[in-house]
mmCIF file of C-alpha atoms and ligand atoms in Angstrom:
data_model
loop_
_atom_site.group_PDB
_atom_site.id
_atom_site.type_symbol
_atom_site.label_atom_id
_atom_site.label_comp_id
_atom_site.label_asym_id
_atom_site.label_seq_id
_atom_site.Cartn_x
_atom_site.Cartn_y
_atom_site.Cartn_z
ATOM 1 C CA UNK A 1356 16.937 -56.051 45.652
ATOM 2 C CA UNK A 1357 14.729 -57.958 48.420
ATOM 3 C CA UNK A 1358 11.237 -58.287 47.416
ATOM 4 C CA UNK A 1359 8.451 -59.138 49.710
ATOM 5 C CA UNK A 1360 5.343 -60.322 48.102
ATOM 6 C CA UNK A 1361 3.023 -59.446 51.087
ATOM 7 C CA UNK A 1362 -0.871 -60.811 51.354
ATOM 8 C CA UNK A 1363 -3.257 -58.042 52.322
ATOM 9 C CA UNK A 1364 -3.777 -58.662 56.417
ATOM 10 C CA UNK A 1365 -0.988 -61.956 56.752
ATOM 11 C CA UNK A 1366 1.857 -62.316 58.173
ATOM 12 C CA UNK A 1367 3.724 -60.954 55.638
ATOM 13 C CA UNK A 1368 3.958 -57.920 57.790
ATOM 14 C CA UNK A 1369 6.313 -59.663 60.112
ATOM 15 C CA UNK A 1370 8.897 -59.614 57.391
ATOM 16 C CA UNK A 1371 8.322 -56.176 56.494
ATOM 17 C CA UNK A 1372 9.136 -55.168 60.012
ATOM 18 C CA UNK A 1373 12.215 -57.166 60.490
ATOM 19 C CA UNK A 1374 13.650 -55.520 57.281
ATOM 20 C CA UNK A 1375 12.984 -52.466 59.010
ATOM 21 C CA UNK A 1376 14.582 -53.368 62.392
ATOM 22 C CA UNK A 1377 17.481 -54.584 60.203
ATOM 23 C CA UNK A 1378 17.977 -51.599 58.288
ATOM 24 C CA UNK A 1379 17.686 -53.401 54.697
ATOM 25 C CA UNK A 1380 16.506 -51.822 51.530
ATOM 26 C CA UNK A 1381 13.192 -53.642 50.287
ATOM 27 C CA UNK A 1382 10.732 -53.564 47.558
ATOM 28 C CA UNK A 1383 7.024 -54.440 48.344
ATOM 29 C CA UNK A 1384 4.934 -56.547 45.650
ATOM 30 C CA UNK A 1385 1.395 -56.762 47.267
ATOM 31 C CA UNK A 1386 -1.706 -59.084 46.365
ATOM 32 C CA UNK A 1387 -5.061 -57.994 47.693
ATOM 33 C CA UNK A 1388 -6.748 -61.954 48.957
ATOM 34 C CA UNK A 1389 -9.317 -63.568 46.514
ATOM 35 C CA UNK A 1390 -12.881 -61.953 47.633
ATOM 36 C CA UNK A 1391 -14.519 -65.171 47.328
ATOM 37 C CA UNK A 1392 -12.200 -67.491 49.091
ATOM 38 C CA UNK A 1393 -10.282 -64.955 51.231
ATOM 39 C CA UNK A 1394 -6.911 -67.629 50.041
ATOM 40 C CA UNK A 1395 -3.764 -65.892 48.087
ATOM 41 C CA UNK A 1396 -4.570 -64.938 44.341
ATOM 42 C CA UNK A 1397 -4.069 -67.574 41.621
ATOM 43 C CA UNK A 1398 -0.860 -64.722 40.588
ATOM 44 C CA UNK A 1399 0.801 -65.796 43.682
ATOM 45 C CA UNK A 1400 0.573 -69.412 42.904
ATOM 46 C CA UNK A 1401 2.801 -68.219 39.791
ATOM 47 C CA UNK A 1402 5.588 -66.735 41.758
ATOM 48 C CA UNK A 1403 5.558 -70.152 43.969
ATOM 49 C CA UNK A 1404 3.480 -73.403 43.237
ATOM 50 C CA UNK A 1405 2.496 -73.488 47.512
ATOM 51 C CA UNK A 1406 1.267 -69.441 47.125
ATOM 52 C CA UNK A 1407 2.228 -68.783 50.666
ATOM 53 C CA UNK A 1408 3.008 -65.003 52.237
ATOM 54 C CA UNK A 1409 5.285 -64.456 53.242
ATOM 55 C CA UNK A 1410 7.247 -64.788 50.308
ATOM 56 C CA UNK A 1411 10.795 -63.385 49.795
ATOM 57 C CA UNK A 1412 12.419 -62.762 46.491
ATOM 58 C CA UNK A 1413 16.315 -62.469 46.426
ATOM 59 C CA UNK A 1414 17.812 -62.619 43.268
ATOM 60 C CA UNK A 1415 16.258 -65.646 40.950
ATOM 61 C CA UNK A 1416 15.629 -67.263 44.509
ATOM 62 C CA UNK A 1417 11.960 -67.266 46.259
ATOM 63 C CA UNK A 1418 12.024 -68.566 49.558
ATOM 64 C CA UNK A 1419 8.263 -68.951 51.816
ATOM 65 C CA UNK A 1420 7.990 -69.656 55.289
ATOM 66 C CA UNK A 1421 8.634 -67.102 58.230
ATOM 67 C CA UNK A 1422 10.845 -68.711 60.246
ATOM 68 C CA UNK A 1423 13.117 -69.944 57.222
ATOM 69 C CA UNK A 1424 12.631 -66.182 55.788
ATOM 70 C CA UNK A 1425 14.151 -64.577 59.470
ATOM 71 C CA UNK A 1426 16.581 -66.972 59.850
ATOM 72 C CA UNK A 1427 17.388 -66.215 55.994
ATOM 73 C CA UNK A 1428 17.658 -62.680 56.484
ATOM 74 C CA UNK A 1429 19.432 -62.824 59.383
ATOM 75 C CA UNK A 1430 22.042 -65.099 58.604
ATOM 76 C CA UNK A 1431 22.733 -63.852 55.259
ATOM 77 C CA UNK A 1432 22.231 -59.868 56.092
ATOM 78 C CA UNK A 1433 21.877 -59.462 59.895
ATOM 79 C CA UNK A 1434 25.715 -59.756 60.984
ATOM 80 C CA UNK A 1435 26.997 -56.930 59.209
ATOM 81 C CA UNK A 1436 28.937 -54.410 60.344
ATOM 82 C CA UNK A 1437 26.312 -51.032 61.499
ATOM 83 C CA UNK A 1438 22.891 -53.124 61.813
ATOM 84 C CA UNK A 1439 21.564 -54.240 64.823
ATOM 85 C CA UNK A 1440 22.465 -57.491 66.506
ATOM 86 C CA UNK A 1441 19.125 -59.218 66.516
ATOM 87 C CA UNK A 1442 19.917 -62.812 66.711
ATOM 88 C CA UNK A 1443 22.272 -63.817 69.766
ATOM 89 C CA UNK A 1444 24.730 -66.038 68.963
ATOM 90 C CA UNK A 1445 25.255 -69.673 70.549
ATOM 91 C CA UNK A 1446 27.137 -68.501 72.743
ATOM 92 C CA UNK A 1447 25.308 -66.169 73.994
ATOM 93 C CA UNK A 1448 22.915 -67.176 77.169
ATOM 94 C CA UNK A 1449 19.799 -66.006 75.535
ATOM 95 C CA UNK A 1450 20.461 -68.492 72.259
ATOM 96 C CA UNK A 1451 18.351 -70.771 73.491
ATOM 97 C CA UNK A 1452 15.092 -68.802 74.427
ATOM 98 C CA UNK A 1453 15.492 -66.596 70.957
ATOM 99 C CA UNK A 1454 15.561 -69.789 68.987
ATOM 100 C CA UNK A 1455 12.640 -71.291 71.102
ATOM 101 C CA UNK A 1456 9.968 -68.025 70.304
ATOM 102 C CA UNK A 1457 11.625 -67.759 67.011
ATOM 103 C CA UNK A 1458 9.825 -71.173 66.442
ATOM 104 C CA UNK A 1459 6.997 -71.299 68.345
ATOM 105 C CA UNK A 1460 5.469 -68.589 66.935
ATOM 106 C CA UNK A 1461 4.601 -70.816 63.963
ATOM 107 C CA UNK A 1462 4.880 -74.185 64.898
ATOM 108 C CA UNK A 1463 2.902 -74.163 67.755
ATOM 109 C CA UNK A 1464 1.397 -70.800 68.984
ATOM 110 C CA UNK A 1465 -0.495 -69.837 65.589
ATOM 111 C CA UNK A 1466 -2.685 -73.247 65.611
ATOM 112 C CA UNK A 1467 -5.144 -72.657 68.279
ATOM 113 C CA UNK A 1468 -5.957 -69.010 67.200
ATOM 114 C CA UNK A 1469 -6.275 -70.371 63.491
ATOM 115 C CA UNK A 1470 -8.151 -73.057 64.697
ATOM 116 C CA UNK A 1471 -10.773 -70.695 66.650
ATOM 117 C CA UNK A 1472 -10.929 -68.040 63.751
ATOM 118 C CA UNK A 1473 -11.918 -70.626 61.175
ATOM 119 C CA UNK A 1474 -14.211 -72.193 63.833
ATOM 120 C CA UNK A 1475 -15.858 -69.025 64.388
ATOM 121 C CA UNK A 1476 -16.139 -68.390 61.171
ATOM 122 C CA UNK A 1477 -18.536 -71.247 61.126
ATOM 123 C CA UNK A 1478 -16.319 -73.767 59.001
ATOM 124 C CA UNK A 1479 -15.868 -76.325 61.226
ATOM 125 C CA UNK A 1480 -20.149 -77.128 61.452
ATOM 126 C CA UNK A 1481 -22.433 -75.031 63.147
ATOM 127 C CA UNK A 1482 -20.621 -72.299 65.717
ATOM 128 C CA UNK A 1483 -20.107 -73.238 69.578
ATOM 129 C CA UNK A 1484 -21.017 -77.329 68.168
ATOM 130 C CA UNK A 1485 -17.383 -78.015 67.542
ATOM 131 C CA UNK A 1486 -14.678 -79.511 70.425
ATOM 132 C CA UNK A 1487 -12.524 -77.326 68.496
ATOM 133 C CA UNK A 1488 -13.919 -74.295 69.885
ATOM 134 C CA UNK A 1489 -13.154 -75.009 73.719
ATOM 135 C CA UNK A 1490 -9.546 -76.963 72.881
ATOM 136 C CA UNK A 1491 -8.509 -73.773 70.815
ATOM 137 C CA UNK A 1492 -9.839 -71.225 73.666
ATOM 138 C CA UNK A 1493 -7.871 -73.350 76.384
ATOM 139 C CA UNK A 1494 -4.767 -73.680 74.626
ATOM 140 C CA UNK A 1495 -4.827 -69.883 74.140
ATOM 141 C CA UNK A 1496 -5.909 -69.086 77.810
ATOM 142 C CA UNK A 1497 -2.905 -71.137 78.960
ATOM 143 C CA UNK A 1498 -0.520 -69.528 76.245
ATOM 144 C CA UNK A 1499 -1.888 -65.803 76.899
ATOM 145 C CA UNK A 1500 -1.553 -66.424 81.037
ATOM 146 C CA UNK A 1501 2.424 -68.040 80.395
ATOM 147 C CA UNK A 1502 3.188 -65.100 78.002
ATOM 148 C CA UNK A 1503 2.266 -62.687 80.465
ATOM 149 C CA UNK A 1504 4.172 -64.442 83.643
ATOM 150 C CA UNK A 1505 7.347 -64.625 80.831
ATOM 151 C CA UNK A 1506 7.192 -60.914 80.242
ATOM 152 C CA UNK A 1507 6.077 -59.569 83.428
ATOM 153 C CA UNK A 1508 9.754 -61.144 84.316
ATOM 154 C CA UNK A 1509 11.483 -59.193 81.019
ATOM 155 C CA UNK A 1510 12.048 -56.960 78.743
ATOM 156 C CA UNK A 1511 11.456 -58.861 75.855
ATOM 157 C CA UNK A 1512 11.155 -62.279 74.736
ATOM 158 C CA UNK A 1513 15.235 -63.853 74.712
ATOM 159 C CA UNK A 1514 15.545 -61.777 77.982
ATOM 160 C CA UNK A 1515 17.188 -58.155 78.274
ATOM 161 C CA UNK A 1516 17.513 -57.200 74.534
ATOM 162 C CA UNK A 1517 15.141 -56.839 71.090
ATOM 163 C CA UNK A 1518 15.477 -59.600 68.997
ATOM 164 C CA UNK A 1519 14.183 -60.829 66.321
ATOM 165 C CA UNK A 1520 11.887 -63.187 68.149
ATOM 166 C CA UNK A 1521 10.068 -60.478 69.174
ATOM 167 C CA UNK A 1522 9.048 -59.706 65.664
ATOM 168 C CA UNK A 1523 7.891 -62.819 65.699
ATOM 169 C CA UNK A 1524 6.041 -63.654 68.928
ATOM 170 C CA UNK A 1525 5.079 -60.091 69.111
ATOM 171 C CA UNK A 1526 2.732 -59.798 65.906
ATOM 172 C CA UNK A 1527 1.321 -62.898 67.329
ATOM 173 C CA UNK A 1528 0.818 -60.724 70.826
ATOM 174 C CA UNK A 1529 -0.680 -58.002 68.795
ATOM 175 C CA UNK A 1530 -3.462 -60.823 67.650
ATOM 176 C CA UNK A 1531 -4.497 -60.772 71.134
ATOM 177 C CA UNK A 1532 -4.629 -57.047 71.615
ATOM 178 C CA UNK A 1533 -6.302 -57.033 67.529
ATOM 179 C CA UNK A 1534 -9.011 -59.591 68.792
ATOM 180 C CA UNK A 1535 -9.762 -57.407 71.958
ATOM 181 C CA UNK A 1536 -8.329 -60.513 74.197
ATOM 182 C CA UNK A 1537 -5.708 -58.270 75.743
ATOM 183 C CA UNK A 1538 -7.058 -57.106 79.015
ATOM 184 C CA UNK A 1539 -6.469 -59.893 81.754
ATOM 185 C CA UNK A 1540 -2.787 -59.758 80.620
ATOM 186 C CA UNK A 1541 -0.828 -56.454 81.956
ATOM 187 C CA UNK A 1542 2.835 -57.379 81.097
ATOM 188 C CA UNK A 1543 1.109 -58.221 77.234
ATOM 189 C CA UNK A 1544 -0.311 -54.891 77.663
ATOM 190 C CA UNK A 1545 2.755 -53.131 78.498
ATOM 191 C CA UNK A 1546 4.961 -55.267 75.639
ATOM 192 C CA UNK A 1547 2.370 -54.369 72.963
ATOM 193 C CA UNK A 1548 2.754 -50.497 73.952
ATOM 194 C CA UNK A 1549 6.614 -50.968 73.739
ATOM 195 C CA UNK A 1550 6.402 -52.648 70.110
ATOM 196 C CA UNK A 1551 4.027 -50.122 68.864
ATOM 197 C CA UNK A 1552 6.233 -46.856 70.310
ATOM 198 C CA UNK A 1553 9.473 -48.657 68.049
ATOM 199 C CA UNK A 1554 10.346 -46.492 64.958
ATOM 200 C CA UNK A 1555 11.057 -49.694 62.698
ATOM 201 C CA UNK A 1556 7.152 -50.491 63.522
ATOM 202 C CA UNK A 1557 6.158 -47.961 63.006
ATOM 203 C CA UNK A 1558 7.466 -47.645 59.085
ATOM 204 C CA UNK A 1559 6.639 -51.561 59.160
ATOM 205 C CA UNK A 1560 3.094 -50.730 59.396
ATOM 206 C CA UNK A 1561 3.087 -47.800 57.162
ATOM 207 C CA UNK A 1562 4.961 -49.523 54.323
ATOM 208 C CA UNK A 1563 2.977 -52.672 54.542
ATOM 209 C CA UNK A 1564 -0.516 -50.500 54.504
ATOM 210 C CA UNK A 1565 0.539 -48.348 51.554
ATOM 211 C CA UNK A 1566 1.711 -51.108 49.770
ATOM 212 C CA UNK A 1567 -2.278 -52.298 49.858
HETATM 213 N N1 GSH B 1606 3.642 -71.031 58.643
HETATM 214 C C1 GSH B 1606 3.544 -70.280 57.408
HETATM 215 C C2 GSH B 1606 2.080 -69.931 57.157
HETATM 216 C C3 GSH B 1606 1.880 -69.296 55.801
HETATM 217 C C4 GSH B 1606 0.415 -68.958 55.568
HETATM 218 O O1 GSH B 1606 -0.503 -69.812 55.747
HETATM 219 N N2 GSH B 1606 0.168 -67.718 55.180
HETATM 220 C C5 GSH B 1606 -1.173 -67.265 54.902
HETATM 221 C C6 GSH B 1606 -1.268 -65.759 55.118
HETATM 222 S S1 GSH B 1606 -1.210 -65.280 56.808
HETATM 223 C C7 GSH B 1606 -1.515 -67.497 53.457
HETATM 224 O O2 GSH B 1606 -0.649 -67.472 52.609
HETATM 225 N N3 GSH B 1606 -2.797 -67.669 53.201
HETATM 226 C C8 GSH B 1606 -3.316 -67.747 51.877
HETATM 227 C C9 GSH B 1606 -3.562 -69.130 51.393
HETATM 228 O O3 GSH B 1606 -3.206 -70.101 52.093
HETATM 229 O O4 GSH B 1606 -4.132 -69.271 50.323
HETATM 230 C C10 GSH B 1606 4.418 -69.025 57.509
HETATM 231 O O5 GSH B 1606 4.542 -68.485 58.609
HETATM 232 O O6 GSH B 1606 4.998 -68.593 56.505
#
């Protein structure tokens, strides 16, 4: 069986809802975050020495990192006869922009709004007194206005079809609706309605909230 050892509030949900998309049966094993710290529980640290969610159990195997975790999933579960098709193939033309967003999520999209949270939350000196605070909002700005010219020209973010990037990049989107950032940006607007109205998101959400 699949386990998911989701972090209250993390990323871990992103998992959750591509096992729904997919179709897979799951178990969820959930740790609430240290009060204090707000960091994973030391219990986590015992399931994995780097205490990271997501995590994803299969078998003796536990394997962190989103991106590794999709492309896991996918490549080991995803092309099976009955579940969806939510990674195109080389060969298909929208290869390269699924593997792109597949990536960027992480590598390069989560830094600036990490970057402002923890400034905000006054860790980087006194609030508004850190360059962090106007490189992180620009970087965003720019990244908010480009997402919104990329899906104002499609459906979703490979092109025509759901894929698995949009689990991705599209939790990330639902940051910017979740910090109240979503207004300037009407193809976000419209992208966030269409993730929230899919089935597998919906149960994504529910599972990952009753798991708390
Ligand atoms: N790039 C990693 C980031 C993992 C990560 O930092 N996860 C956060 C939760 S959103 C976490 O485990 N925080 C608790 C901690 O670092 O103690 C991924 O996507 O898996």
């Amino acid at each position: 069986m699949l386990t998911v050892y989701h972090l209250e509030t993390s990323r871990s949900d992103r998992v959750i809802w591509l096992l729904e998309e997919l179709g897979l049966d799951y178990q969820v094993v959930t740790f609430d975050r240290d009060p204090k710290t707000m960091r994973a529980p030391e219990a986590m640290k015992a399931l994995h020495p780097l205490a990271k969610a997501p995590m994803l159990g299969d078998g003796d195997r536990i394997l962190i990192e989103s991106g590794a975790i999709f492309e896991y999933l996918l490549g080991r579960y995803g092309d099976q006869p009955g579940r969806p098709q939510l990674a195109p193939k080389p060969s298909d033309p929208d290869w390269p922009d699924y593997l792109q967003w597949l990536h960027f999520a992480e590598g390069s999209a989560m830094l600036p709004m990490l970057l402002d949270h923890f400034e905000k939350a006054g860790m980087c000196g006194p609030v508004g007194s850190s360059q962090i605070a106007g490189m992180a909002r620009s970087e965003m700005d720019r990244l908010f206005k480009a997402l919104d010219g990329i899906l104002a020209k499609q459906e979703w973010m490979a092109g025509p079809r759901f894929t698995a990037a949009d689990c991705m990049m599209g939790w990330y989107i639902e940051m910017i609706e979740l910090r109240g950032e979503i207004a300037p940006y009407p193809a976000l607007q419209r992208y966030v309605a269409k993730l929230a109205a899919r089935p597998a998101r919906q149960r994504a959400k529910a599972r990952a909230q009753k798991a708390h």
